[in-house]
Amino acid sequence: MNNARVVGVSKTFGSVTALHNLDLQIGQGEFVALLGPSGCGKTTLLRLIAGFESPTSGEIWINQERVADAKGRKPPEERRIGMVFQSFALWPHLNIYENVAFPLQHQKNVLEAYKQNPRARVAQILEMVGLGGMEERYPSQLSGGQKQRVALARAIVFNPTLLLMDEPLSSLDAELRMQMRKEIQYIHRELGTSIVYVTHDQSEALGMADRIVVMKGGRVEQAGTPQEIYYEPESMFVAKFVGRSNFLKGSWSNPHTFLLESAGEQVQPIPVSRDYSFFHAHHVLPVRPDQLKLKAWQQGMNGVVGRVTHVQFQGRELLYSIQVGEEEWEVISDVSERFSYDDQVLVEVNV
Ligand code: ATP
């Protein structure tokens, strides 16, 4: 079942077209990340789903109800949508209890039990976000991470059908971001609420979402599971924007064989088991650094031979640069077998 649907939506601001005839479905309980570079239309799409803007054309549906089209829209407070922004947007003059309880009084269709006993509901939600007992504090007395948790509590307190998050972690430091990622995933598991999460941080999208929608220039470039987006990119843009990629040069003899030309005089056939149909017309094979494996080269061995030009220790992994013919490839491997600068290696391509 769909929780929300964006159907053929375009949005223009004067001469700028922020969204072009865009379609998107968000399943019940699904965690969808909107990922894309600055200006691709992520925030505009989120604001349309929330109800702050009307589409120029197309329709928006939430819970089987049409909530917006070019003629008009239902206001945000009638959509049962929770929202979390990058700037926590807490009211400084209200304490934590008052901040979190606010939607219980102002949203439409809030459960009667929550309205009758807001203290109990707020206490339950504050407990859930790790702020139990902090009702009387004011935002100025909280750390950045705690403020973001209050914003999260306020977004989920009225049991929204959809939770919209716009870069919610980007103003936190690296350690807090990792911690909050886990907490958002925990809340998603506990509540089963559908989430649309805007980010330009690919590791957030890959790490948290059930499905990633990669956007470019107001259009959906590719949508799929994190694994599909990472290992089966359908365009050069996705391969470059999400994760790191090597682009091996050569030609396709058939969809299952790539003839690698960069390995020297001899063309090396690479068996390909994944679907790289988009790249058949191109003279490249996109290969992630973790899809290359190194072995010690010995005289007489056949295959793709390279030379180590750079090694970076990264804890559990090593990041190598390998010179293969004219090209330099990136390889990530575990520390079980180590190579050093200038070693000759055999490179296995597993795609
Ligand atoms: P970022 O990651 O930088 O926040 P974004 O992907 O969220 O970017 P949007 O904020 O949705 O992108 O903007 C999409 C395009 O629409 C941009 O070209 C932007 O300048 C334009 N735009 C957005 N809002 C308005 C507005 N109110 N008036 C005019 N142009 C706008």
Coordinates of C-alpha atoms and ligand atoms in Angstrom, one line a residue, residues 11-19 35-47 53 86 166-167 198-200 215 218, ligand 1:
K11 CA 7.0 23.1 -9.9
T12 CA 8.3 26.4 -11.3
F13 CA 9.4 29.5 -9.6
G14 CA 9.3 32.3 -12.2
S15 CA 11.7 31.1 -14.9
V16 CA 13.2 28.3 -12.8
T17 CA 11.7 24.9 -13.1
A18 CA 12.6 23.1 -9.9
L19 CA 10.8 19.9 -10.6
L35 CA 19.7 12.1 -2.6
G36 CA 21.1 14.6 -5.0
P37 CA 23.4 17.6 -5.4
S38 CA 22.5 21.1 -4.3
G39 CA 19.7 22.7 -6.3
C40 CA 18.3 19.4 -7.7
G41 CA 14.9 20.0 -6.1
K42 CA 15.0 17.8 -3.0
T43 CA 13.7 20.5 -0.6
T44 CA 11.1 21.7 -3.1
L45 CA 9.7 18.2 -3.4
L46 CA 9.6 17.8 0.4
R47 CA 7.8 21.2 0.8
E53 CA 3.7 24.9 -1.7
Q86 CA 18.4 21.1 9.6
D166 CA 15.3 17.8 5.6
E167 CA 19.1 17.3 6.2
V198 CA 16.4 14.6 2.3
T199 CA 20.2 14.5 2.2
H200 CA 23.2 15.2 0.0
M215 CA 17.7 13.3 -8.2
G218 CA 14.5 18.3 -10.9
Ligands
ATP1 P1 20.1 22.1 -1.5 O1 20.7 20.7 -1.3 O2 21.1 23.1 -1.8 O3 19.1 22.5 -0.4 P2 17.8 21.3 -3.1 O4 18.1 20.0 -3.9 O5 17.0 21.1 -1.9 O6 19.2 22.0 -2.8 P3 15.8 23.2 -3.9 O7 16.0 24.0 -2.7 O8 14.6 22.3 -4.0 O9 17.1 22.2 -4.2 O10 15.9 24.1 -5.2 C1 15.6 23.6 -6.5 C2 15.7 24.8 -7.5 O11 14.6 25.7 -7.3 C3 16.9 25.7 -7.3 O12 17.3 26.1 -8.6 C4 16.4 26.9 -6.5 O13 17.2 28.0 -6.7 C5 15.0 27.0 -7.0 N1 14.1 27.5 -5.9 C6 13.7 26.8 -4.8 N2 12.8 27.6 -4.1 C7 12.7 28.7 -4.8 C8 11.9 29.9 -4.5 N3 11.1 30.0 -3.5 N4 12.0 30.9 -5.5 C9 12.8 30.8 -6.6 N5 13.5 29.7 -6.8 C10 13.5 28.7 -6.0

